[in-house]
């Protein structure tokens, strides 16, 4: 059978788009409001903002609707939108010890200064389907708050900040201090304006992972934890909270606060000692921080950060070039899905080569 090109045109493509729109809207349910998506699917919103590299909850909700819930496609849409925006400046760097914390836990110590703050989490729920959600009632939010905090007026005031647990270990000289590099003494490397080169600076490494795809980062971090690497981490501290976004006035140089963003921060302590044999034994540290509430991504990022500090990589998860070139979900899905585009000419060439090789082989056998 001859291999021929499939013929079509703009009408067929437009109909394909229309079919997708029809599938999104078919059925008897009312249209999904973007406000509902933003408020009730907030973990999905946070993941898409992180992987799309744009903190914009309203736009993330629109992207989810537009792509029918496809996480990678929604992230793609969000990052494409980001690429159309002009850059007006950079925000001022902040230390996270002043984070407005809504969740803060440590797996290293039971009793930590400031206490453990469990906050909102699925960690402590049974993984069983809740059939009450099939016909969910419109419960008054104030009634839920009353059940949560019956004695709110008698509660102690919530602290403005919490001490960093890792800093306490540093004071005891138990944690290896990273050398000062481009993050502190130079302008951070901007991966959106320059192609990353290897070995990459730590600012480039952290930026790349901050917008990496959650599943891809989890896969590599999990491989390291299972033994294809040397990092067996303990979470020193995991925080979810809000950081201020401040910018300097371009002329007056005054500092203005323009808002705040929700982030997740993970600091993992590696159980294996530092690789520096000339220093006294210390634990080493891995760091992760990403947009929104995404603890899996932040922990995976911290594990990979520590893994890539290995001086002699032996596993894929320890190799900078391997990790950073394969965790971007937008690039990955683009390369994977480009195979759906026409490859008629290249395949026809391969087909001719295989047919010719078969003919030559048959002639050789007959001899």
Tab-separated table of C-alpha atoms in Angstrom:
chain	number	residue	atom	x	y	z
A	1	UNK	CA	0.000	0.000	0.000
A	2	UNK	CA	1.423	3.360	-0.957
A	3	UNK	CA	2.035	5.895	1.795
A	4	UNK	CA	0.286	9.151	0.865
A	5	UNK	CA	-0.056	12.462	2.651
A	6	UNK	CA	-3.318	13.119	4.440
A	7	UNK	CA	-5.093	16.085	2.855
A	8	UNK	CA	-7.144	18.543	4.783
A	9	UNK	CA	-7.424	22.223	5.369
A	10	UNK	CA	-8.485	25.089	7.580
A	11	UNK	CA	-12.080	23.872	7.751
A	12	UNK	CA	-11.030	20.483	9.171
A	13	UNK	CA	-8.760	22.143	11.722
A	14	UNK	CA	-11.489	24.576	12.754
A	15	UNK	CA	-13.959	21.706	13.132
A	16	UNK	CA	-11.470	19.895	15.379
A	17	UNK	CA	-11.302	22.995	17.579
A	18	UNK	CA	-15.107	23.269	17.550
A	19	UNK	CA	-15.475	19.623	18.594
A	20	UNK	CA	-13.197	20.267	21.576
A	21	UNK	CA	-15.267	23.288	22.551
A	22	UNK	CA	-18.451	21.234	22.177
A	23	UNK	CA	-17.071	18.478	24.433
A	24	UNK	CA	-16.269	21.101	27.066
A	25	UNK	CA	-19.780	22.522	27.017
A	26	UNK	CA	-21.932	19.455	26.354
A	27	UNK	CA	-24.232	18.063	29.033
A	28	UNK	CA	-26.809	19.711	31.256
A	29	UNK	CA	-24.541	21.164	33.946
A	30	UNK	CA	-24.169	24.936	34.133
A	31	UNK	CA	-20.923	26.489	32.855
A	32	UNK	CA	-18.088	26.241	35.347
A	33	UNK	CA	-17.352	29.648	36.823
A	34	UNK	CA	-13.695	30.684	36.901
A	35	UNK	CA	-14.228	31.905	40.453
A	36	UNK	CA	-15.274	28.385	41.446
A	37	UNK	CA	-12.154	26.931	39.860
A	38	UNK	CA	-9.933	29.481	41.587
A	39	UNK	CA	-11.461	29.052	45.030
A	40	UNK	CA	-12.238	25.324	45.171
A	41	UNK	CA	-9.441	23.850	43.037
A	42	UNK	CA	-6.771	26.018	44.601
A	43	UNK	CA	-4.121	23.293	44.684
A	44	UNK	CA	-4.519	22.829	40.926
A	45	UNK	CA	-4.328	26.600	40.441
A	46	UNK	CA	-1.106	26.713	42.480
A	47	UNK	CA	0.505	23.914	40.481
A	48	UNK	CA	-0.309	25.515	37.132
A	49	UNK	CA	0.978	28.923	38.249
A	50	UNK	CA	4.215	27.326	39.393
A	51	UNK	CA	4.794	25.297	36.238
A	52	UNK	CA	3.538	28.108	34.000
A	53	UNK	CA	5.946	30.497	35.736
A	54	UNK	CA	3.316	33.188	36.284
A	55	UNK	CA	1.570	34.037	39.559
A	56	UNK	CA	-1.909	34.888	38.296
A	57	UNK	CA	-4.766	32.899	39.917
A	58	UNK	CA	-7.502	34.383	37.714
A	59	UNK	CA	-5.626	33.602	34.498
A	60	UNK	CA	-4.757	30.114	35.760
A	61	UNK	CA	-8.468	29.449	36.318
A	62	UNK	CA	-9.223	30.546	32.746
A	63	UNK	CA	-6.428	28.303	31.434
A	64	UNK	CA	-7.882	25.307	33.294
A	65	UNK	CA	-11.303	25.890	31.716
A	66	UNK	CA	-9.824	26.493	28.281
A	67	UNK	CA	-7.799	23.268	28.320
A	68	UNK	CA	-10.533	21.143	29.960
A	69	UNK	CA	-8.345	20.487	33.004
A	70	UNK	CA	-5.187	19.365	31.182
A	71	UNK	CA	-2.487	20.480	33.639
A	72	UNK	CA	0.374	20.590	31.135
A	73	UNK	CA	-1.653	22.390	28.486
A	74	UNK	CA	-2.947	24.909	31.038
A	75	UNK	CA	0.610	25.591	32.189
A	76	UNK	CA	1.618	25.970	28.537
A	77	UNK	CA	-1.143	28.533	27.952
A	78	UNK	CA	-0.150	30.483	31.049
A	79	UNK	CA	3.540	30.579	30.140
A	80	UNK	CA	2.720	31.581	26.567
A	81	UNK	CA	0.707	34.494	27.939
A	82	UNK	CA	3.610	35.427	30.193
A	83	UNK	CA	5.898	35.596	27.170
A	84	UNK	CA	3.730	38.368	25.683
A	85	UNK	CA	4.176	40.681	28.660
A	86	UNK	CA	6.924	43.276	28.826
A	87	UNK	CA	9.219	43.225	31.847
A	88	UNK	CA	8.988	46.313	34.040
A	89	UNK	CA	11.521	45.347	36.670
A	90	UNK	CA	12.523	42.953	39.404
A	91	UNK	CA	11.096	42.570	42.878
A	92	UNK	CA	13.270	42.883	45.950
A	93	UNK	CA	14.610	39.656	47.421
A	94	UNK	CA	13.191	38.634	50.798
A	95	UNK	CA	14.253	36.253	53.505
A	96	UNK	CA	11.590	33.688	54.226
A	97	UNK	CA	11.953	33.887	58.008
A	98	UNK	CA	9.418	36.744	57.825
A	99	UNK	CA	6.919	34.660	55.859
A	100	UNK	CA	3.273	34.988	56.904
A	101	UNK	CA	2.970	31.312	57.748
A	102	UNK	CA	-0.235	29.303	57.293
A	103	UNK	CA	1.397	25.871	57.624
A	104	UNK	CA	4.702	24.906	59.205
A	105	UNK	CA	5.919	21.445	60.151
A	106	UNK	CA	9.184	19.731	60.947
A	107	UNK	CA	9.933	16.022	60.669
A	108	UNK	CA	13.292	16.491	62.402
A	109	UNK	CA	12.053	17.633	65.809
A	110	UNK	CA	8.820	17.094	67.664
A	111	UNK	CA	9.028	20.243	69.776
A	112	UNK	CA	10.221	23.226	67.758
A	113	UNK	CA	10.291	26.908	68.735
A	114	UNK	CA	6.920	28.356	67.791
A	115	UNK	CA	5.299	24.927	67.577
A	116	UNK	CA	4.074	22.836	64.675
A	117	UNK	CA	1.317	24.481	62.625
A	118	UNK	CA	-0.562	21.824	60.677
A	119	UNK	CA	-2.708	24.246	58.694
A	120	UNK	CA	-4.735	22.949	55.753
A	121	UNK	CA	-3.487	19.595	54.456
A	122	UNK	CA	-4.647	16.301	52.969
A	123	UNK	CA	-1.888	14.456	54.847
A	124	UNK	CA	-4.085	13.502	57.768
A	125	UNK	CA	-7.186	12.337	55.864
A	126	UNK	CA	-8.211	8.822	54.915
A	127	UNK	CA	-7.863	8.197	51.175
A	128	UNK	CA	-11.495	7.170	50.888
A	129	UNK	CA	-14.097	8.627	48.556
A	130	UNK	CA	-16.395	11.112	50.283
A	131	UNK	CA	-19.827	10.389	48.843
A	132	UNK	CA	-21.311	13.461	50.519
A	133	UNK	CA	-19.597	15.503	47.822
A	134	UNK	CA	-21.852	13.991	45.163
A	135	UNK	CA	-24.644	16.278	46.395
A	136	UNK	CA	-22.717	18.868	48.331
A	137	UNK	CA	-24.690	21.370	50.322
A	138	UNK	CA	-23.986	25.075	50.242
A	139	UNK	CA	-22.530	25.278	53.741
A	140	UNK	CA	-22.100	28.697	55.284
A	141	UNK	CA	-18.401	29.539	55.689
A	142	UNK	CA	-19.011	31.236	58.987
A	143	UNK	CA	-20.499	28.009	60.379
A	144	UNK	CA	-17.325	26.121	59.430
A	145	UNK	CA	-15.199	28.753	61.151
A	146	UNK	CA	-17.331	28.438	64.274
A	147	UNK	CA	-16.667	24.698	64.346
A	148	UNK	CA	-12.959	25.224	63.742
A	149	UNK	CA	-12.455	27.960	66.301
A	150	UNK	CA	-15.158	27.795	68.977
A	151	UNK	CA	-12.941	29.720	71.416
A	152	UNK	CA	-11.251	32.043	68.962
A	153	UNK	CA	-11.520	35.031	71.260
A	154	UNK	CA	-9.594	33.172	73.968
A	155	UNK	CA	-6.822	31.933	71.702
A	156	UNK	CA	-3.273	33.235	71.968
A	157	UNK	CA	-2.314	35.760	69.300
A	158	UNK	CA	-0.769	34.242	66.182
A	159	UNK	CA	2.939	35.105	65.926
A	160	UNK	CA	4.107	37.378	63.122
A	161	UNK	CA	7.005	35.042	62.304
A	162	UNK	CA	8.596	31.749	63.302
A	163	UNK	CA	12.292	30.998	63.845
A	164	UNK	CA	13.970	28.939	61.132
A	165	UNK	CA	14.866	25.477	62.437
A	166	UNK	CA	17.831	25.123	60.108
A	167	UNK	CA	19.304	28.340	61.502
A	168	UNK	CA	19.322	26.750	64.950
A	169	UNK	CA	21.351	23.834	63.578
A	170	UNK	CA	23.724	26.220	61.846
A	171	UNK	CA	24.447	27.926	65.149
A	172	UNK	CA	25.609	24.549	66.474
A	173	UNK	CA	27.810	24.112	63.391
A	174	UNK	CA	25.857	21.012	62.387
A	175	UNK	CA	24.885	22.160	58.891
A	176	UNK	CA	27.276	22.696	56.011
A	177	UNK	CA	27.117	26.336	54.872
A	178	UNK	CA	26.947	26.781	51.122
A	179	UNK	CA	29.672	29.002	49.646
A	180	UNK	CA	28.607	32.458	48.549
A	181	UNK	CA	27.862	32.369	44.838
A	182	UNK	CA	25.976	34.356	42.244
A	183	UNK	CA	22.764	34.372	44.298
A	184	UNK	CA	24.360	36.629	46.881
A	185	UNK	CA	27.168	38.535	45.203
A	186	UNK	CA	26.028	38.963	41.588
A	187	UNK	CA	22.874	39.572	39.602
A	188	UNK	CA	20.887	36.308	39.545
A	189	UNK	CA	21.043	34.384	36.306
A	190	UNK	CA	17.819	34.925	34.331
A	191	UNK	CA	16.836	31.691	32.581
A	192	UNK	CA	14.062	33.494	30.648
A	193	UNK	CA	16.615	35.722	28.894
A	194	UNK	CA	19.713	33.564	28.638
A	195	UNK	CA	20.199	29.959	27.669
A	196	UNK	CA	21.368	27.928	30.622
A	197	UNK	CA	24.903	26.560	30.368
A	198	UNK	CA	26.671	23.938	32.433
A	199	UNK	CA	27.881	23.852	35.086
A	200	UNK	CA	24.986	26.137	35.987
A	201	UNK	CA	25.031	28.667	38.795
A	202	UNK	CA	22.818	27.859	41.761
A	203	UNK	CA	20.446	30.717	40.907
A	204	UNK	CA	19.911	29.153	37.458
A	205	UNK	CA	19.435	25.710	39.025
A	206	UNK	CA	16.830	26.933	41.511
A	207	UNK	CA	14.990	29.006	38.899
A	208	UNK	CA	14.761	26.065	36.526
A	209	UNK	CA	13.416	23.771	39.229
A	210	UNK	CA	11.018	26.417	40.554
A	211	UNK	CA	9.071	26.200	37.307
A	212	UNK	CA	9.723	22.519	36.674
A	213	UNK	CA	6.966	19.952	36.240
A	214	UNK	CA	5.909	18.399	39.541
A	215	UNK	CA	5.684	14.809	38.299
A	216	UNK	CA	9.026	14.887	36.518
A	217	UNK	CA	10.802	16.318	39.548
A	218	UNK	CA	9.122	13.786	41.824
A	219	UNK	CA	10.268	10.932	39.578
A	220	UNK	CA	13.926	11.995	39.701
A	221	UNK	CA	13.851	12.803	43.420
A	222	UNK	CA	12.167	9.467	44.153
A	223	UNK	CA	14.828	7.603	42.191
A	224	UNK	CA	17.492	9.259	44.326
A	225	UNK	CA	15.692	8.463	47.565
A	226	UNK	CA	15.284	4.807	46.536
A	227	UNK	CA	18.992	4.301	46.054
A	228	UNK	CA	19.859	5.646	42.611
A	229	UNK	CA	21.667	8.415	44.445
A	230	UNK	CA	22.788	9.205	47.957
A	231	UNK	CA	20.145	11.550	49.401
A	232	UNK	CA	17.978	10.130	52.173
A	233	UNK	CA	16.393	13.324	53.455
A	234	UNK	CA	14.734	14.424	56.650
A	235	UNK	CA	12.541	17.495	56.406
A	236	UNK	CA	14.088	20.136	58.606
A	237	UNK	CA	11.186	22.458	57.954
A	238	UNK	CA	8.325	22.751	55.510
A	239	UNK	CA	6.474	26.048	55.273
A	240	UNK	CA	3.484	27.319	53.349
A	241	UNK	CA	2.766	31.001	53.595
A	242	UNK	CA	2.795	34.410	52.005
A	243	UNK	CA	5.765	36.568	51.066
A	244	UNK	CA	5.520	40.278	50.255
A	245	UNK	CA	6.232	41.495	46.743
A	246	UNK	CA	8.091	44.795	46.910
A	247	UNK	CA	9.618	46.893	44.145
A	248	UNK	CA	11.836	49.949	44.111
A	249	UNK	CA	10.491	53.116	42.485
A	250	UNK	CA	12.541	53.668	39.298
A	251	UNK	CA	13.265	57.301	40.124
A	252	UNK	CA	12.670	57.906	43.816
A	253	UNK	CA	14.192	54.541	44.866
A	254	UNK	CA	11.474	54.253	47.510
A	255	UNK	CA	10.230	50.751	48.343
A	256	UNK	CA	6.620	49.942	47.519
A	257	UNK	CA	4.697	46.839	48.463
A	258	UNK	CA	2.498	45.784	45.551
A	259	UNK	CA	1.054	42.594	47.024
A	260	UNK	CA	2.005	39.170	48.274
A	261	UNK	CA	2.341	35.666	46.854
A	262	UNK	CA	1.729	32.247	48.363
A	263	UNK	CA	4.764	29.962	48.303
A	264	UNK	CA	5.873	26.587	49.626
A	265	UNK	CA	9.368	26.248	51.067
A	266	UNK	CA	11.176	23.031	51.955
A	267	UNK	CA	14.531	22.605	53.648
A	268	UNK	CA	15.703	19.006	53.759
A	269	UNK	CA	18.618	17.736	55.795
A	270	UNK	CA	20.600	15.020	54.111
A	271	UNK	CA	21.445	12.105	56.385
A	272	UNK	CA	24.778	11.586	54.674
A	273	UNK	CA	27.606	13.854	55.719
A	274	UNK	CA	29.265	16.498	53.596
A	275	UNK	CA	31.559	15.196	50.839
A	276	UNK	CA	34.345	17.540	51.989
A	277	UNK	CA	36.751	15.171	53.751
A	278	UNK	CA	38.892	18.047	55.004
A	279	UNK	CA	36.127	19.535	57.131
A	280	UNK	CA	34.490	18.326	60.288
A	281	UNK	CA	31.387	16.140	59.768
A	282	UNK	CA	28.225	18.147	59.125
A	283	UNK	CA	24.842	17.487	57.637
A	284	UNK	CA	24.172	18.966	54.204
A	285	UNK	CA	21.128	20.917	53.121
A	286	UNK	CA	18.813	20.929	50.121
A	287	UNK	CA	16.451	23.808	49.387
A	288	UNK	CA	13.217	24.153	47.462
A	289	UNK	CA	10.720	26.976	46.976
A	290	UNK	CA	7.889	27.279	44.474
A	291	UNK	CA	4.725	29.268	43.792
A	292	UNK	CA	1.583	28.269	45.650
A	293	UNK	CA	0.828	25.337	47.931
A	294	UNK	CA	2.691	22.397	46.391
A	295	UNK	CA	4.578	20.456	49.039
A	296	UNK	CA	5.487	17.512	46.802
A	297	UNK	CA	7.220	19.812	44.345
A	298	UNK	CA	9.067	21.800	47.022
A	299	UNK	CA	10.354	18.631	48.711
A	300	UNK	CA	11.380	17.093	45.371
A	301	UNK	CA	13.145	20.319	44.473
A	302	UNK	CA	15.049	20.316	47.766
A	303	UNK	CA	16.104	16.681	47.307
A	304	UNK	CA	17.341	17.359	43.778
A	305	UNK	CA	19.114	20.517	44.912
A	306	UNK	CA	21.078	18.468	47.424
A	307	UNK	CA	21.629	15.626	44.945
A	308	UNK	CA	23.123	17.955	42.330
A	309	UNK	CA	25.631	19.265	44.864
A	310	UNK	CA	27.406	15.907	44.587
A	311	UNK	CA	30.936	16.486	43.335
A	312	UNK	CA	31.080	13.250	41.320
A	313	UNK	CA	27.607	12.404	39.950
A	314	UNK	CA	26.929	8.688	39.615
A	315	UNK	CA	23.164	8.749	39.120
A	316	UNK	CA	20.948	10.620	36.660
A	317	UNK	CA	19.325	12.571	39.495
A	318	UNK	CA	22.725	13.929	40.513
A	319	UNK	CA	23.674	15.177	37.057
A	320	UNK	CA	22.862	18.869	36.548
A	321	UNK	CA	22.577	18.670	32.808
A	322	UNK	CA	20.323	15.606	32.878
A	323	UNK	CA	17.977	16.964	35.556
A	324	UNK	CA	17.612	20.534	34.355
A	325	UNK	CA	17.143	19.557	30.707
A	326	UNK	CA	14.320	17.115	31.464
A	327	UNK	CA	12.099	18.622	34.178
A	328	UNK	CA	10.439	21.440	32.234
A	329	UNK	CA	6.923	20.219	31.507
A	330	UNK	CA	6.322	22.792	28.778
A	331	UNK	CA	9.370	21.742	26.789
A	332	UNK	CA	8.669	18.054	27.423
A	333	UNK	CA	5.050	18.124	26.305
A	334	UNK	CA	5.943	20.246	23.298
A	335	UNK	CA	8.601	17.796	22.132
A	336	UNK	CA	6.395	14.782	22.832
A	337	UNK	CA	3.338	16.186	21.070
A	338	UNK	CA	5.265	17.466	18.062
A	339	UNK	CA	5.334	13.838	16.895
A	340	UNK	CA	1.648	14.273	16.074
A	341	UNK	CA	2.567	16.831	13.411
A	342	UNK	CA	3.130	15.648	9.822
A	343	UNK	CA	6.360	13.703	9.368
A	344	UNK	CA	5.436	12.502	5.891
A	345	UNK	CA	8.682	13.310	4.126
A	346	UNK	CA	11.019	11.893	6.781
A	347	UNK	CA	8.926	8.742	7.178
A	348	UNK	CA	8.711	8.252	3.402
A	349	UNK	CA	12.502	8.400	3.289
A	350	UNK	CA	12.771	5.818	6.089
A	351	UNK	CA	10.212	3.656	4.325
A	352	UNK	CA	12.241	3.718	1.103
A	353	UNK	CA	15.421	2.783	2.972
A	354	UNK	CA	13.777	-0.186	4.709
A	355	UNK	CA	12.235	-1.432	1.449
A	356	UNK	CA	15.571	-1.164	-0.341
A	357	UNK	CA	17.333	-2.955	2.545
A	358	UNK	CA	14.734	-5.738	2.418
A	359	UNK	CA	15.219	-6.187	-1.287
A	360	UNK	CA	19.003	-6.343	-0.914
A	361	UNK	CA	18.703	-8.855	1.938
A	362	UNK	CA	16.361	-11.060	-0.090
A	363	UNK	CA	18.811	-11.034	-3.031
A	364	UNK	CA	21.642	-11.998	-0.655
A	365	UNK	CA	19.632	-14.886	0.806
A	366	UNK	CA	18.709	-16.211	-2.645
A	367	UNK	CA	22.379	-16.344	-3.576
